[in-house]
Short mmCIF file of C-alpha atoms in Angstrom, two decimals:
data_model
loop_
_atom_site.label_atom_id
_atom_site.label_comp_id
_atom_site.label_asym_id
_atom_site.label_seq_id
_atom_site.Cartn_x
_atom_site.Cartn_y
_atom_site.Cartn_z
CA MET A 1 0.00 0.02 -0.20
CA ARG A 2 2.88 2.35 0.88
CA SER A 3 4.72 1.95 -2.31
CA GLY A 4 1.65 2.53 -4.02
CA SER A 5 0.45 5.76 -2.59
CA ARG A 6 4.17 7.05 -3.22
CA ALA A 7 3.93 6.31 -6.81
CA PRO A 8 1.89 9.35 -8.05
CA GLU A 9 4.49 11.86 -6.09
CA VAL A 10 7.42 9.96 -7.66
CA VAL A 11 5.62 10.41 -11.26
CA LEU A 12 5.13 14.04 -10.50
CA TRP A 13 8.81 14.51 -9.47
CA VAL A 14 9.85 12.90 -12.80
CA VAL A 15 7.78 15.28 -14.75
CA ALA A 16 9.14 18.33 -13.07
CA VAL A 17 12.65 17.13 -13.50
CA ALA A 18 11.80 16.21 -17.12
CA LEU A 19 10.47 19.88 -17.56
CA MET A 20 13.64 21.50 -15.93
CA LEU A 21 15.81 19.59 -18.18
CA ALA A 22 13.90 20.60 -21.27
CA THR A 23 14.24 24.10 -20.48
CA ALA A 24 17.81 23.81 -19.14
CA TYR A 25 18.35 22.29 -22.81
CA TYR A 26 16.56 25.19 -24.27
CA GLN A 27 18.37 27.99 -22.32
CA ARG A 28 21.60 26.49 -23.44
CA ARG A 29 20.76 26.59 -27.23
CA THR A 30 19.24 29.96 -26.96
CA GLY A 31 20.39 33.30 -26.13
CA PRO A 32 22.86 36.09 -26.44
CA SER A 33 25.35 34.17 -24.42
CA ASN A 34 25.16 30.57 -26.30
CA PRO A 35 27.56 29.86 -28.92
CA VAL A 36 26.86 29.87 -32.70
CA ARG A 37 26.77 26.64 -34.25
CA GLY A 38 27.14 25.70 -37.87
CA GLN A 39 28.99 24.17 -40.57
CA PHE A 40 31.37 24.94 -43.24
CA GLU A 41 32.85 23.09 -46.29
CA VAL A 42 36.23 22.89 -47.98
CA ALA A 43 37.16 21.17 -50.71
CA GLY A 44 33.85 18.90 -50.63
CA LEU A 45 34.15 18.00 -46.95
CA THR A 46 31.78 19.68 -44.29
CA TYR A 47 33.27 20.30 -40.71
CA ARG A 48 31.17 21.79 -37.91
CA TYR A 49 31.92 24.65 -35.58
CA ARG A 50 31.11 26.25 -32.59
CA LEU A 51 32.10 30.07 -31.86
CA ILE A 52 31.79 31.43 -28.58
CA ARG A 53 29.77 34.43 -27.62
CA ASN A 54 31.09 34.58 -23.84
CA ALA A 55 34.43 35.31 -22.49
CA VAL A 56 36.18 36.53 -19.16
CA THR A 57 38.58 39.36 -18.77
CA SER A 58 41.24 37.29 -17.36
CA ALA A 59 42.56 36.32 -20.82
CA ASP A 60 42.30 37.07 -24.77
CA ALA A 61 38.98 34.97 -25.85
CA ARG A 62 40.16 31.93 -28.10
CA ILE A 63 38.26 31.31 -30.97
CA ALA A 64 38.82 28.17 -32.78
CA ILE A 65 37.14 25.73 -35.85
CA PRO A 66 38.32 22.49 -37.06
CA GLU A 67 41.22 22.44 -39.44
CA PRO A 68 40.32 21.45 -42.81
CA SER A 69 42.14 18.36 -44.29
CA THR A 70 43.12 20.43 -47.43
CA PRO A 71 45.61 23.18 -45.92
CA VAL A 72 43.90 26.72 -46.22
CA ALA A 73 45.14 30.03 -45.00
CA GLY A 74 42.50 31.54 -42.56
CA GLU A 75 42.03 35.01 -40.87
CA LEU A 76 40.11 36.09 -37.97
CA HIS A 77 38.29 39.60 -38.53
CA PHE A 78 37.06 41.68 -35.35
CA LYS A 79 36.02 44.87 -34.35
CA ARG A 80 34.03 46.91 -31.29
CA HIS A 81 30.04 46.08 -31.28
CA ARG A 82 28.00 48.92 -32.24
CA THR A 83 30.64 51.09 -33.71
CA GLN A 84 31.93 52.49 -36.88
CA ASP A 85 35.59 50.93 -36.59
CA GLU A 86 36.96 49.08 -39.30
CA PHE A 87 37.54 45.32 -38.83
CA THR A 88 41.08 44.29 -37.54
CA THR A 89 42.67 41.07 -39.08
CA ILE A 90 44.92 38.74 -37.72
CA PRO A 91 45.95 35.27 -39.13
CA LEU A 92 44.72 32.12 -37.76
CA ARG A 93 47.23 29.32 -36.62
CA ALA A 94 47.05 25.69 -36.85
CA VAL A 95 47.19 24.04 -33.38
CA ASN A 96 46.36 20.44 -32.82
CA GLY A 97 43.94 20.06 -35.59
CA GLU A 98 42.20 23.41 -35.29
CA LEU A 99 42.51 26.88 -36.63
CA VAL A 100 43.12 29.62 -33.84
CA GLY A 101 42.78 33.19 -33.09
CA HIS A 102 42.48 34.91 -30.28
CA LEU A 103 40.27 38.22 -29.44
CA PRO A 104 42.00 40.88 -27.20
CA VAL A 105 40.40 41.24 -24.01
CA GLN A 106 38.06 43.94 -23.43
CA PRO A 107 36.61 45.74 -20.16
CA ALA A 108 33.91 43.81 -18.42
CA ALA A 109 30.54 44.12 -20.63
CA GLY A 110 32.74 45.10 -23.46
CA LYS A 111 31.12 43.37 -26.94
CA VAL A 112 33.26 42.52 -30.13
CA GLU A 113 31.75 41.36 -33.33
CA TYR A 114 33.85 38.90 -35.36
CA TYR A 115 34.01 36.24 -38.23
CA LEU A 116 36.43 33.91 -39.48
CA ARG A 117 37.52 33.85 -43.61
CA LEU A 118 39.34 30.93 -45.06
CA ALA A 119 41.13 30.90 -48.44
CA GLY A 120 39.88 27.45 -49.66
CA PRO A 121 40.68 25.86 -52.93
CA ASP A 122 37.25 26.64 -54.47
CA GLY A 123 37.13 30.27 -53.14
CA PRO A 124 36.83 32.07 -49.93
CA VAL A 125 34.91 30.45 -47.20
CA ARG A 126 33.09 32.81 -44.43
CA VAL A 127 32.54 31.43 -41.15
CA PRO A 128 29.59 32.05 -39.99
CA GLU A 129 28.13 32.24 -43.54
CA ALA A 130 27.04 35.80 -44.31
CA ALA A 131 23.51 35.12 -44.06
CA LYS A 132 24.05 35.05 -40.12
CA GLY A 133 26.34 38.12 -39.90
CA SER A 134 29.01 38.22 -37.51
CA VAL A 135 28.94 36.63 -34.13
CA VAL A 136 28.92 38.98 -30.97
CA LEU A 137 31.34 38.23 -28.08
CA ARG A 138 30.92 39.82 -24.63
CA PHE A 139 33.49 39.86 -21.96
CA LYS A 140 32.95 39.44 -18.35
CA ASP A 141 34.68 39.48 -15.18
CA PRO A 142 35.38 36.32 -13.48
CA VAL A 143 32.79 35.06 -10.73
CA PRO A 144 33.90 32.73 -8.28
CA LEU A 145 32.82 29.03 -8.28
CA TYR A 146 31.65 29.13 -4.78
CA ILE A 147 29.25 31.91 -5.65
CA LEU A 148 28.26 30.87 -9.29
CA ILE A 149 27.80 26.91 -8.63
CA PRO A 150 25.35 27.45 -5.98
CA HIS A 151 23.58 30.38 -7.50
CA ILE A 152 22.99 28.10 -10.84
CA ALA A 153 22.03 25.03 -8.70
CA LEU A 154 19.53 26.92 -6.49
CA MET A 155 17.87 28.58 -9.54
CA PHE A 156 17.53 25.03 -11.48
CA LEU A 157 16.21 23.41 -8.04
CA SER A 158 13.94 25.97 -7.47
CA MET A 159 12.57 25.85 -10.94
CA VAL A 160 11.94 21.91 -10.21
CA PHE A 161 10.24 22.63 -7.11
CA GLY A 162 8.26 25.31 -8.62
CA LEU A 163 7.06 22.94 -11.41
CA ARG A 164 6.66 20.32 -8.78
CA THR A 165 4.51 22.86 -6.90
CA GLY A 166 2.27 23.57 -9.50
CA LEU A 167 1.71 19.82 -10.29
CA ALA A 168 1.00 19.34 -6.75
CA ALA A 169 -1.54 21.90 -6.88
CA LEU A 170 -3.21 20.23 -9.88
CA PHE A 171 -3.18 16.40 -8.82
CA ALA A 172 -1.77 16.29 -5.30
CA PRO A 173 -2.19 19.06 -2.97
CA GLY A 174 -0.99 17.32 0.41
CA GLN A 175 2.65 18.84 -0.10
CA MET A 176 1.53 21.93 -1.87
CA ARG A 177 2.22 24.49 0.69
CA ARG A 178 5.60 22.73 2.13
CA LEU A 179 6.68 22.92 -1.76
CA ALA A 180 5.88 26.34 -2.17
CA TRP A 181 7.58 27.66 0.73
CA MET A 182 10.75 25.60 -0.38
CA THR A 183 10.51 27.13 -3.85
CA LEU A 184 10.12 30.74 -2.38
CA GLY A 185 13.40 30.16 -0.27
CA GLY A 186 15.28 28.68 -3.21
CA MET A 187 14.51 31.62 -5.29
CA THR A 188 15.33 34.24 -2.47
CA LEU A 189 18.81 32.64 -1.66
CA GLY A 190 19.63 31.64 -5.23
CA GLY A 191 18.16 34.59 -7.41
CA MET A 192 17.86 37.56 -5.16
CA VAL A 193 20.99 37.17 -3.10
CA LEU A 194 23.51 34.93 -4.89
CA GLY A 195 22.34 36.45 -8.39
CA PRO A 196 23.26 40.11 -7.43
CA ILE A 197 26.32 39.08 -5.90
CA ALA A 198 27.67 36.94 -9.17
CA GLN A 199 26.31 40.09 -11.04
CA LYS A 200 28.44 42.45 -9.15
CA TYR A 201 31.43 40.09 -9.61
CA ALA A 202 30.78 39.94 -13.47
CA PHE A 203 29.80 43.50 -14.36
CA GLY A 204 30.34 45.55 -11.30
CA ALA A 205 26.80 46.37 -10.36
CA PHE A 206 24.57 44.31 -8.06
CA TRP A 207 21.37 44.86 -9.87
CA THR A 208 20.60 46.00 -13.36
CA GLY A 209 16.85 45.33 -13.55
CA PHE A 210 13.86 47.41 -12.65
CA PRO A 211 14.15 50.10 -11.49
CA TYR A 212 17.77 50.82 -12.40
CA GLY A 213 17.88 49.30 -15.68
CA TYR A 214 16.37 46.83 -18.53
CA ASP A 215 18.22 43.64 -17.66
CA LEU A 216 15.86 40.91 -18.66
CA THR A 217 17.62 38.35 -16.43
CA ASP A 218 17.36 40.49 -13.16
CA ASN A 219 13.63 41.19 -14.10
CA LYS A 220 13.01 37.51 -14.61
CA VAL A 221 13.91 36.87 -11.50
CA LEU A 222 12.46 39.53 -9.76
CA ILE A 223 9.02 38.53 -11.54
CA MET A 224 9.23 35.01 -10.47
CA TRP A 225 10.30 35.95 -6.73
CA LEU A 226 7.38 38.35 -6.48
CA VAL A 227 4.87 36.03 -8.01
CA TRP A 228 5.88 33.35 -5.42
CA LEU A 229 6.03 35.63 -2.58
CA VAL A 230 2.47 36.50 -3.41
CA ALA A 231 1.47 33.02 -3.82
CA CYS A 232 3.04 31.93 -0.60
CA ALA A 233 1.40 34.84 1.19
CA ALA A 234 -1.94 33.84 -0.20
CA ILE A 235 -1.82 30.35 0.83
CA GLY A 236 -0.37 30.54 4.14
CA PHE A 237 0.85 27.41 5.99
CA LYS A 238 -2.38 25.53 6.51
CA ALA A 239 -5.40 24.51 4.30
CA GLY A 240 -8.22 26.93 4.58
CA ALA A 241 -11.80 27.55 3.50
CA ARG A 242 -10.68 28.52 -0.16
CA GLU A 243 -8.65 25.71 -1.09
CA ARG A 244 -9.34 25.54 -4.53
CA LEU A 245 -8.29 29.30 -4.91
CA ALA A 246 -5.18 28.50 -3.26
CA ARG A 247 -4.54 25.78 -5.66
CA GLY A 248 -5.18 28.09 -8.73
CA VAL A 249 -2.67 30.63 -7.35
CA VAL A 250 -0.02 28.00 -6.97
CA ALA A 251 -0.96 26.82 -10.63
CA LEU A 252 -0.60 30.24 -12.03
CA ALA A 253 3.07 30.59 -10.18
CA ALA A 254 4.04 27.51 -11.68
CA LEU A 255 3.06 28.52 -15.10
CA VAL A 256 5.15 32.00 -14.63
CA VAL A 257 8.09 30.17 -14.01
CA VAL A 258 7.42 28.18 -17.32
CA ALA A 259 6.87 31.50 -19.17
CA VAL A 260 10.01 33.20 -17.69
CA TYR A 261 12.31 30.48 -18.66
CA ALA A 262 10.90 30.50 -22.16
CA ILE A 263 12.92 33.92 -22.52
CA PRO A 264 16.62 33.36 -23.64
CA HIS A 265 18.98 33.91 -20.92
CA SER A 266 21.26 37.18 -20.85
CA ALA A 267 19.07 39.03 -23.12
CA GLN A 268 19.31 43.07 -22.80
CA GLY A 269 22.00 42.42 -20.49
CA SER A 270 24.95 44.43 -19.43
CA GLU A 271 26.64 46.27 -22.36
CA LEU A 272 29.86 48.52 -22.52
CA ASP A 273 28.55 51.64 -24.34
CA TRP A 274 31.88 52.26 -26.30
CA GLU A 275 30.93 55.38 -27.47
CA GLN A 276 31.05 56.68 -23.88
CA VAL A 277 34.50 55.04 -23.40
CA ASP A 278 35.68 57.06 -26.45
CA ARG A 279 34.46 60.13 -24.75
CA GLY A 280 37.06 59.40 -21.84
CA VAL A 281 34.36 57.96 -19.61
CA ALA A 282 35.88 55.15 -17.12
CA PRO A 283 34.80 51.57 -18.46
CA GLU A 284 33.09 50.65 -15.19
CA GLU A 285 30.79 53.91 -15.61
CA ALA A 286 29.94 53.25 -19.11
CA ILE A 287 27.96 50.07 -18.75
CA LYS A 288 24.22 50.26 -19.89
CA THR A 289 21.35 47.57 -20.02
CA GLY A 290 18.76 46.89 -22.40
CA LYS A 291 16.89 50.22 -23.75
CA GLN A 292 19.80 52.51 -22.12
CA LYS A 293 22.18 51.15 -24.53
CA SER A 294 22.97 53.85 -27.43
#
């Protein structure tokens, strides 16, 4: 009897984890900080590439693609993003089966755009192809792992618990309140405490969302936290007379989690305004977000 009574709960946990993993995969494949993937062809052979869009300020950004079996010369072209700069060109070097170039390190939140060009036997090959334009890469200061790992872990755990709480509201409300408060606790520590600390390390500001900026990542966390704060305040710690309404509030909060995580990570994030830097403004004072960018 006991194992049979626990079976529905196990199923709900499996569903919640599966939804979280699907969302994590989506986040990994979308958004302005995820690598650009594709393929190029040289002498009739196809090669897959992965071009980074995120780098730390502790070193130049290493850009690499597979080295074709047919010897080719290659160049890395780059310039500061959102400027009228001319593209700078540096040669690619063959290193352990790859063609490698390095983008000079920039201040935190500084963006550069780049592409590669190969002199193939059948003509020049652009990576990525012209239709995709240039790849935009953003630098950030390093975030200590003792901050970054708990922050990421708590955010994904909060998502699992939030989804599981929503499923409890729909199918098995016995654990709904305990799970809801655990969700709020995880979001508070992971999103509202460790999140701003990680942001401070990476870009020099604790908070760049509302009301100070338009950073969608910060605003997403704020929305989720507020929704779960309201949900927990509404349902309290004990079942009441309006239990159906309480379950509806929790289910709605879980839907908000899904909607928020459908927005690509790092959208409208911190970006260095190169025009201000060129006017003599210190880089740490020239970081903007979203609609604030020039």
